[in-house]
PDB file of C-alpha atoms in Angstrom:
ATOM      1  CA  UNK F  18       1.953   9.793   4.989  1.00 97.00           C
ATOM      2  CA  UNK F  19       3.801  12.999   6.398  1.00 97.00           C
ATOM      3  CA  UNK F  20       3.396  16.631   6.006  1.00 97.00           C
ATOM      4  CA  UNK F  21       5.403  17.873   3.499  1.00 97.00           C
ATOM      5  CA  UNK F  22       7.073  19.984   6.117  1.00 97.00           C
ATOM      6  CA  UNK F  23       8.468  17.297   8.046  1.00 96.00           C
ATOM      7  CA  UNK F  24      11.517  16.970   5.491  1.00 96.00           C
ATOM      8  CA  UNK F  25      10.832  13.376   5.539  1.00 97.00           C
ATOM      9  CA  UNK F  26      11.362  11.652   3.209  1.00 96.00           C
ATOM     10  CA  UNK F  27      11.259   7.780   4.143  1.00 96.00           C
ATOM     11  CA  UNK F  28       9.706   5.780   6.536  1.00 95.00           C
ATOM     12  CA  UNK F  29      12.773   4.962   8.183  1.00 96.00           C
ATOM     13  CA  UNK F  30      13.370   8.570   9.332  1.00 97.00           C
ATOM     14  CA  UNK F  31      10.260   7.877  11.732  1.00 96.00           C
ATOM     15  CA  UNK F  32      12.310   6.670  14.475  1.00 96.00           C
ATOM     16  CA  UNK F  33      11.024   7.544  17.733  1.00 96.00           C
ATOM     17  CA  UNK F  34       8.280   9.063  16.091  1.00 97.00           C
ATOM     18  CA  UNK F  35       4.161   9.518  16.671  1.00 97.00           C
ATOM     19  CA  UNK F  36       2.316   7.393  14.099  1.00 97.00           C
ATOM     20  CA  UNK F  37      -1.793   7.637  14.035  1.00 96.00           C
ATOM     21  CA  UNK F  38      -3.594   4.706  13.095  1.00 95.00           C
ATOM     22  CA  UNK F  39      -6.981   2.652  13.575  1.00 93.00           C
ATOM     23  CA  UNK F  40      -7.020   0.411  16.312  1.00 92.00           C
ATOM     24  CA  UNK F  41      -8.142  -3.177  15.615  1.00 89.00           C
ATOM     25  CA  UNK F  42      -6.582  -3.274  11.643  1.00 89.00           C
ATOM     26  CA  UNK F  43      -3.785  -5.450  10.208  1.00 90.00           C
ATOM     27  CA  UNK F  44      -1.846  -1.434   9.834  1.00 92.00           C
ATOM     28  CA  UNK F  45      -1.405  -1.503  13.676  1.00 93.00           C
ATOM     29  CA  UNK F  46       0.324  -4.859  13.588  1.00 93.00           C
ATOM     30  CA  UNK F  47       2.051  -4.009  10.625  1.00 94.00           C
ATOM     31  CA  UNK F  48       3.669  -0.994  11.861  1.00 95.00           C
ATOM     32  CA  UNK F  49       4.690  -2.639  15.098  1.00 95.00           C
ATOM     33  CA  UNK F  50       5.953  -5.329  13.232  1.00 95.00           C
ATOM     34  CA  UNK F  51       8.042  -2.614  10.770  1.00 96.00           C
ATOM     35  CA  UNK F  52       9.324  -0.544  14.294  1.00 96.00           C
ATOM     36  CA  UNK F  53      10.846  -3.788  15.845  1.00 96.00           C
ATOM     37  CA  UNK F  54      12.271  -5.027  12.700  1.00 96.00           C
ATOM     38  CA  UNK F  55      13.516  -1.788  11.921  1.00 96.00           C
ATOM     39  CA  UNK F  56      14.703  -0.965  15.251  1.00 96.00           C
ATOM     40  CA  UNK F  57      12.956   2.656  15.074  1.00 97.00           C
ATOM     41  CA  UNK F  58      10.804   2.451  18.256  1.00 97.00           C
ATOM     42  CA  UNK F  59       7.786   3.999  16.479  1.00 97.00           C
ATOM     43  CA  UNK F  60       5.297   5.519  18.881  1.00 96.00           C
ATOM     44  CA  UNK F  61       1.347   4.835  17.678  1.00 96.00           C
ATOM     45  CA  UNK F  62      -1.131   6.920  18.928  1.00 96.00           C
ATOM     46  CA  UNK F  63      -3.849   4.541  18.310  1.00 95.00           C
ATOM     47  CA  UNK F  64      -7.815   5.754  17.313  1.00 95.00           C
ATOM     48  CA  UNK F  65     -10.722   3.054  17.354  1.00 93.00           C
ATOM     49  CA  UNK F  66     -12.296   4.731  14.505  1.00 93.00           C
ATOM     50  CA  UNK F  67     -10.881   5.794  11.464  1.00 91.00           C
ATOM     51  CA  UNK F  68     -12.450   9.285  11.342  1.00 93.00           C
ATOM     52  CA  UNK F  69     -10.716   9.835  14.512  1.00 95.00           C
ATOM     53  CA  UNK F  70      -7.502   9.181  13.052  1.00 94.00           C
ATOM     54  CA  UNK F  71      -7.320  11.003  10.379  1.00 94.00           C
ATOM     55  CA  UNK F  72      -8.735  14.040  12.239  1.00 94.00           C
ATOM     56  CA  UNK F  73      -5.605  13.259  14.459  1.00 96.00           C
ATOM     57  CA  UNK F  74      -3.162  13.236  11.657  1.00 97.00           C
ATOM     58  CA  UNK F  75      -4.345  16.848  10.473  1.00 96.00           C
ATOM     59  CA  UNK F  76      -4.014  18.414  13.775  1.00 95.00           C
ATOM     60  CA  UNK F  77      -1.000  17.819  13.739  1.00 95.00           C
ATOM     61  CA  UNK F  78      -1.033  15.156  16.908  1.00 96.00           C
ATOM     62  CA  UNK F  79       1.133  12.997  14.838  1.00 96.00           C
ATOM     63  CA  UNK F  80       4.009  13.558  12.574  1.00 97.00           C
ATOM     64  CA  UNK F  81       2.719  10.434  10.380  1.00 97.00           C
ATOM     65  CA  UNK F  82      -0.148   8.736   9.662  1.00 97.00           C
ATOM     66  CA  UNK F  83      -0.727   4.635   8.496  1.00 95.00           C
ATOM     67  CA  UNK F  84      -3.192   2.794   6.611  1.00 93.00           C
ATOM     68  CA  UNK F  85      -3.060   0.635   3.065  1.00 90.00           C
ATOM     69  CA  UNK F  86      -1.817   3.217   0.253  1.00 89.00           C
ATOM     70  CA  UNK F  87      -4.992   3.557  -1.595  1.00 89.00           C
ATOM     71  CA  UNK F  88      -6.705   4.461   1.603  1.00 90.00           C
ATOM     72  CA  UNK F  89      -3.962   7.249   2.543  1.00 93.00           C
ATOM     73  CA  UNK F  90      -4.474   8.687  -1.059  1.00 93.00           C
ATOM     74  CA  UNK F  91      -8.115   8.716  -0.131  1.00 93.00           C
ATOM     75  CA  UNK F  92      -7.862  10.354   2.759  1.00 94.00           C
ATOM     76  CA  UNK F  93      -5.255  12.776   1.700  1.00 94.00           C
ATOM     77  CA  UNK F  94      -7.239  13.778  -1.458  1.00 92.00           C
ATOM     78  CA  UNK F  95     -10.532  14.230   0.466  1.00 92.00           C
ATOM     79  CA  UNK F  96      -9.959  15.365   4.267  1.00 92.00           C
ATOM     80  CA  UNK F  97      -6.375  17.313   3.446  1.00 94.00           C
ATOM     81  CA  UNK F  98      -6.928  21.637   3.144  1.00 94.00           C
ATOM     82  CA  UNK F  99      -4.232  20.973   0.693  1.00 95.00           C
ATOM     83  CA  UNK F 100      -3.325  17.136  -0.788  1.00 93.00           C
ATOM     84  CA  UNK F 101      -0.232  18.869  -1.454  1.00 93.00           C
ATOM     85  CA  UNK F 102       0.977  19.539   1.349  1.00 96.00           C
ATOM     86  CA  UNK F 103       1.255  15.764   2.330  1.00 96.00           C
ATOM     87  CA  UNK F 104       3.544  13.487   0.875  1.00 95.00           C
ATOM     88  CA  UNK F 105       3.308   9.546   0.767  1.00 95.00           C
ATOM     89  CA  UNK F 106       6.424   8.015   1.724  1.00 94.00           C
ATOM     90  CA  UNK F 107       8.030   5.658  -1.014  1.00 90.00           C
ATOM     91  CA  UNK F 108       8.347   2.289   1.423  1.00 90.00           C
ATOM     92  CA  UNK F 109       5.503  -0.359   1.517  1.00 88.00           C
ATOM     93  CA  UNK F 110       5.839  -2.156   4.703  1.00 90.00           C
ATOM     94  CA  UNK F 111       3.193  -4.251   4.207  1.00 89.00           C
ATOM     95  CA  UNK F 112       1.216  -6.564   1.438  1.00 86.00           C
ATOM     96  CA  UNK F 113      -2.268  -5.613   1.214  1.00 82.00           C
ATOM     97  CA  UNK F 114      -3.860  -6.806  -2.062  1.00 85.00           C
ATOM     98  CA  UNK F 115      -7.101  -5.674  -3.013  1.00 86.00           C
ATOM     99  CA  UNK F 116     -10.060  -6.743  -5.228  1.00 89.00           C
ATOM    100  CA  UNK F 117     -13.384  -7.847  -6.099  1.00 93.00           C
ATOM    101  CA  UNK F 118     -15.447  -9.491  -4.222  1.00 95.00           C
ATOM    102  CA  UNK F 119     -18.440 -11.643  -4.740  1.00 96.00           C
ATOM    103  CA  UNK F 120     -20.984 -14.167  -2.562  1.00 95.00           C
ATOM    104  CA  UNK F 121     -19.490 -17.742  -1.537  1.00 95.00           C
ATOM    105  CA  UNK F 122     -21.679 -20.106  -3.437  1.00 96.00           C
ATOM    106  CA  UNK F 123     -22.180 -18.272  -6.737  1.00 96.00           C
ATOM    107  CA  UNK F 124     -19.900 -20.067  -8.757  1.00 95.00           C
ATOM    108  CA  UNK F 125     -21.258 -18.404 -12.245  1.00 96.00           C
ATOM    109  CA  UNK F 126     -20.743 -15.321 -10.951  1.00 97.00           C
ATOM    110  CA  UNK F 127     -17.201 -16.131  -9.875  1.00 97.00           C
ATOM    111  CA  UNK F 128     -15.842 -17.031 -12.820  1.00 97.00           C
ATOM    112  CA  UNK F 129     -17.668 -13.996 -14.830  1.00 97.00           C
ATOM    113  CA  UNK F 130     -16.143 -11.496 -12.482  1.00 97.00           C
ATOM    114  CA  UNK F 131     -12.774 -13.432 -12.447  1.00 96.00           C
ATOM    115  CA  UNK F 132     -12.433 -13.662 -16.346  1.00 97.00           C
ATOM    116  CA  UNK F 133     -13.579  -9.912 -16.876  1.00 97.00           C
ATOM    117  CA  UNK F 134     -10.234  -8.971 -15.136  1.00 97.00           C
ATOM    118  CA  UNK F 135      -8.101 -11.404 -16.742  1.00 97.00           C
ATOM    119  CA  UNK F 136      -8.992 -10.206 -20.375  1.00 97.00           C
ATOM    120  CA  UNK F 137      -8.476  -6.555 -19.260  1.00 98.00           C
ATOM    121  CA  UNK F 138      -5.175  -7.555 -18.396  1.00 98.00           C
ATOM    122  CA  UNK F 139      -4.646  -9.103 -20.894  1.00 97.00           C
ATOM    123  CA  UNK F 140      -6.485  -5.927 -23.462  1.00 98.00           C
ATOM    124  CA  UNK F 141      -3.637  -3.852 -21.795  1.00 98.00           C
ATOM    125  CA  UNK F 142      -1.217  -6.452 -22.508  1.00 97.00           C
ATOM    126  CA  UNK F 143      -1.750  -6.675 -26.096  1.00 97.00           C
ATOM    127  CA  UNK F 144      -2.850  -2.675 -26.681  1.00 97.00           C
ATOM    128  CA  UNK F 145      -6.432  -3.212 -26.980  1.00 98.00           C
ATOM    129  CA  UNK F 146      -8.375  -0.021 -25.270  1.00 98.00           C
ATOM    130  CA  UNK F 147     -11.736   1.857 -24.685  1.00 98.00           C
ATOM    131  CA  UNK F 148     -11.195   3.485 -28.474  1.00 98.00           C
ATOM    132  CA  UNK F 149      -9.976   1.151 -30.410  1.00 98.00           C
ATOM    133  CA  UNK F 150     -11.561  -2.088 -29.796  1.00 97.00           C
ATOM    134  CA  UNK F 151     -14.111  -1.752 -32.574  1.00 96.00           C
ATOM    135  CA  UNK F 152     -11.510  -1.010 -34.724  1.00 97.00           C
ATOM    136  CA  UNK F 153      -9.640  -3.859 -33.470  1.00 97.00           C
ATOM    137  CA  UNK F 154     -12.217  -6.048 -33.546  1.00 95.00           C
ATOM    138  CA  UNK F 155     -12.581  -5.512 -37.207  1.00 95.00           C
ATOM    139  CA  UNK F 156      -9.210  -5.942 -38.420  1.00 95.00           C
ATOM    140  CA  UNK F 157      -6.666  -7.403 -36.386  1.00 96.00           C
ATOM    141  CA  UNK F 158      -4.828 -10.336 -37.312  1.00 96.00           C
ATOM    142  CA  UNK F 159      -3.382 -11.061 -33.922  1.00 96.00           C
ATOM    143  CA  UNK F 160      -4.582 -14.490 -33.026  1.00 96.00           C
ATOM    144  CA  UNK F 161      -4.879 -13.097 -29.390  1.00 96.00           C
ATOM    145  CA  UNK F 162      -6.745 -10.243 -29.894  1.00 97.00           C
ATOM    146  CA  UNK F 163      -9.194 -11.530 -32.527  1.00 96.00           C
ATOM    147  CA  UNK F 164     -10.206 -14.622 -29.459  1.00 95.00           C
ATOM    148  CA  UNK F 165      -9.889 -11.677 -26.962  1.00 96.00           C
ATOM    149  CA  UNK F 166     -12.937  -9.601 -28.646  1.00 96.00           C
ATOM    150  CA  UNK F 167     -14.920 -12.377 -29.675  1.00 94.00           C
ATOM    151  CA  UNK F 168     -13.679 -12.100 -33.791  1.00 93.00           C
ATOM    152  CA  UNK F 169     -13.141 -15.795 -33.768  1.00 93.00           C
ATOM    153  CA  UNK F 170     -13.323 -17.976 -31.004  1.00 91.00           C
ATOM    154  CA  UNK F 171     -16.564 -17.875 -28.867  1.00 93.00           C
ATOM    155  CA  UNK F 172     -14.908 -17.971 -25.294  1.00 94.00           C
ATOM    156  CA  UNK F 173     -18.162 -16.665 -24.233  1.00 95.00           C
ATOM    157  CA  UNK F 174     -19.911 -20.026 -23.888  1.00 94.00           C
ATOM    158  CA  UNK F 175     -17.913 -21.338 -21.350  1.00 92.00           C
ATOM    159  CA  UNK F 176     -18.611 -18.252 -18.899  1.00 95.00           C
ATOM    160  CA  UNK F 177     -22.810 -18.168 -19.942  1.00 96.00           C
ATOM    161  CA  UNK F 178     -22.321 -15.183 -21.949  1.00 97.00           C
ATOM    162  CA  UNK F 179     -21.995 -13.992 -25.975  1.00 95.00           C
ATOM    163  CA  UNK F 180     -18.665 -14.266 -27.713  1.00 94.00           C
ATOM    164  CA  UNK F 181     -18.437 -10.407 -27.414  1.00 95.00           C
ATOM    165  CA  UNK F 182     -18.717 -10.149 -23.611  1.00 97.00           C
ATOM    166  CA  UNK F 183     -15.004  -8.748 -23.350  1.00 97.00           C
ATOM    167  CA  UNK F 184     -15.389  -6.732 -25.803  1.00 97.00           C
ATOM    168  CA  UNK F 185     -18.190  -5.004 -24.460  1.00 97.00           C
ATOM    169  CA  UNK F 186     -16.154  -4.628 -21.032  1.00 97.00           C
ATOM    170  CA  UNK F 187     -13.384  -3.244 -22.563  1.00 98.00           C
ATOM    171  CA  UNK F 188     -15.752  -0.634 -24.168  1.00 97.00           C
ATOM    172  CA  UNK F 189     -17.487  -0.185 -21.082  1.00 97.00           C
ATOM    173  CA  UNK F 190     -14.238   0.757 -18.801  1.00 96.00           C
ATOM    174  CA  UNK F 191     -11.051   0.697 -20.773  1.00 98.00           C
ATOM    175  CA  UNK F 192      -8.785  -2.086 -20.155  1.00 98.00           C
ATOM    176  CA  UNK F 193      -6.829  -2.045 -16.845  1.00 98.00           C
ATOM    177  CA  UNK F 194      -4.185   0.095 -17.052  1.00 98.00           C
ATOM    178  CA  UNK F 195      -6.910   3.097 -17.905  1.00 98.00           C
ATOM    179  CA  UNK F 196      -8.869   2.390 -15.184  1.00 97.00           C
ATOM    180  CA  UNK F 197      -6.281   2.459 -13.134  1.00 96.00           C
ATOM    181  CA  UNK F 198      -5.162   5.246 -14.283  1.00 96.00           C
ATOM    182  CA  UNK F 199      -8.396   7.470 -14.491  1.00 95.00           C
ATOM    183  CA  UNK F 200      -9.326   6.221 -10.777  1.00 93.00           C
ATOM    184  CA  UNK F 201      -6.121   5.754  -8.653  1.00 91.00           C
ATOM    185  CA  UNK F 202      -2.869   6.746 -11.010  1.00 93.00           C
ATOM    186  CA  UNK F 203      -0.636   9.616 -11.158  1.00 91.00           C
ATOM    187  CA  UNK F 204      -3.177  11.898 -13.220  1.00 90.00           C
ATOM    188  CA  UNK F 205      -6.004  11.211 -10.940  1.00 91.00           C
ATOM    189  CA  UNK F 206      -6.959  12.733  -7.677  1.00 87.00           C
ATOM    190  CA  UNK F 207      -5.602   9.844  -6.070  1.00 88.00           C
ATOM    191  CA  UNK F 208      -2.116  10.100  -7.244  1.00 88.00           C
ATOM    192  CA  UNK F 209      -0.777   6.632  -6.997  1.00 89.00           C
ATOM    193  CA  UNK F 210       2.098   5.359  -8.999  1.00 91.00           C
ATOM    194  CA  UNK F 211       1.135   2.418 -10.679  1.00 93.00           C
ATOM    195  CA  UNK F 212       4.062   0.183  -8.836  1.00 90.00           C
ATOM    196  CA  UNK F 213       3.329  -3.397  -8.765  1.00 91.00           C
ATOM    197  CA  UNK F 214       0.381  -2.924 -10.216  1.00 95.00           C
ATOM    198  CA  UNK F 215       2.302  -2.792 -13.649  1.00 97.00           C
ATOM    199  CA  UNK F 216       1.917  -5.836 -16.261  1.00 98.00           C
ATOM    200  CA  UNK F 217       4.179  -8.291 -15.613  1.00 97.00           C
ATOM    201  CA  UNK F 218       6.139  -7.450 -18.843  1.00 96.00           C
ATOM    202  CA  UNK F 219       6.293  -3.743 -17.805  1.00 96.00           C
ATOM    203  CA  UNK F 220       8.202  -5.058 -14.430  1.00 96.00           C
ATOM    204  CA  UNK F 221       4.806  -5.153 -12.524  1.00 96.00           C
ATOM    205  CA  UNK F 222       3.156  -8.408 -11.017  1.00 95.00           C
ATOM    206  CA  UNK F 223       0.094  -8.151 -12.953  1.00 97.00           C
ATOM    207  CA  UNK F 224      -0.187 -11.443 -15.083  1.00 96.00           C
ATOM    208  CA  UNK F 225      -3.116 -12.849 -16.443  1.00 94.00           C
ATOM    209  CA  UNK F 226      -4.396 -16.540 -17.238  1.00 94.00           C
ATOM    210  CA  UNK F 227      -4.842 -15.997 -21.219  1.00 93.00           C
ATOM    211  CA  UNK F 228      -8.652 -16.578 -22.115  1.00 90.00           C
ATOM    212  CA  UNK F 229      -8.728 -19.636 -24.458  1.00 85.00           C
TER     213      UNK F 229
END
């Protein structure tokens, strides 16, 4: 992330440049590993906590600042006088996938919290959402969506749960693309592009297992 005022515009401008960061994080060996790759002799100016950093970045002690892109929109959206005056360069220099977590051991639980995100993949996928899966549920005739929401098959057993346990998560949250969109996308506070986080049909790497 850079000040809009920089005129940057890509992280390959950053050569010779001051970079603030968290000491201690996979960002700090990313970014070295970027600078030598890149050639661009990237300066850090290194902070053991992450406060420190970003109150760093907005003094202006460094013309750029580094973490995973979620956590710059965070921090640009909540410690910034004005998000939009900073800009978050287009390049990804790193892979840093994200996602639930739950306690080794629980098995159950695993597979629950694992399944709940395939089907709202797979809700997006087939243009199931937060208002229309009653409707859905009612009268589709799409083989996928009728197992999906519990109309026919009862997937539900397998997992310890009704046949209209996706169903009731859709309703809950919407499927993924609108919760990605209401907490992280473009129209959020956030502002993320959805990227790779597009279906895998929509040129994204999103792909779920189909629930059967």
């Amino acid at each position: 992330m850079v000040p809009v005022k920089s005129k940057i515009k890509s992280a390959m401008q950053l050569k010779g440049q001051t970079v603030c960061l968290q000491s201690g994080t996979t960002t700090e060996k990313n970014l070295s590993d970027f600078s030598r790759a890149k050639k661009l002799g990237i300066k850090p100016v290194v902070f053991e906590k992450f406060e420190a950093a970003n109150a760093a970045y907005f003094a202006g002690r460094c013309i750029a600042y580094t973490t995973d892109a979620s956590g710059l929109a965070s921090v640009r959206n909540k410690e910034a006088k004005n998000p939009a005056d900073h800009v978050i360069l287009p390049e990804l220099i790193s892979k840093e996938p994200l996602g639930p977590m739950v306690r080794r051991g629980d098995d159950e639980w695993f597979a629950i919290v694992k399944w709940v995100i395939y089907g709202l993949l797979e809700a997006e996928e087939y243009g199931v959402t937060q208002a229309n899966v009653d409707e859905l549920k009612a009268s589709s005739a799409d083989p996928v969506v009728q197992r999906l929401l519990g109309a026919t098959d009862d997937t539900g057993k397998l997992l310890g749960l009704d046949k209209e346990w996706m169903a009731r998560a859709i309703k809950a949250t919407g499927n993924y693309g609108e919760m990605f969109e209401r907490n992280v996308g473009p129209k959020s506070a956030l502002g993320l592009p959805r990227g790779v986080n597009k279906l895998w049909n929509q040129g994204g790497l999103m792909y779920a297992y189909p629930i059967r």
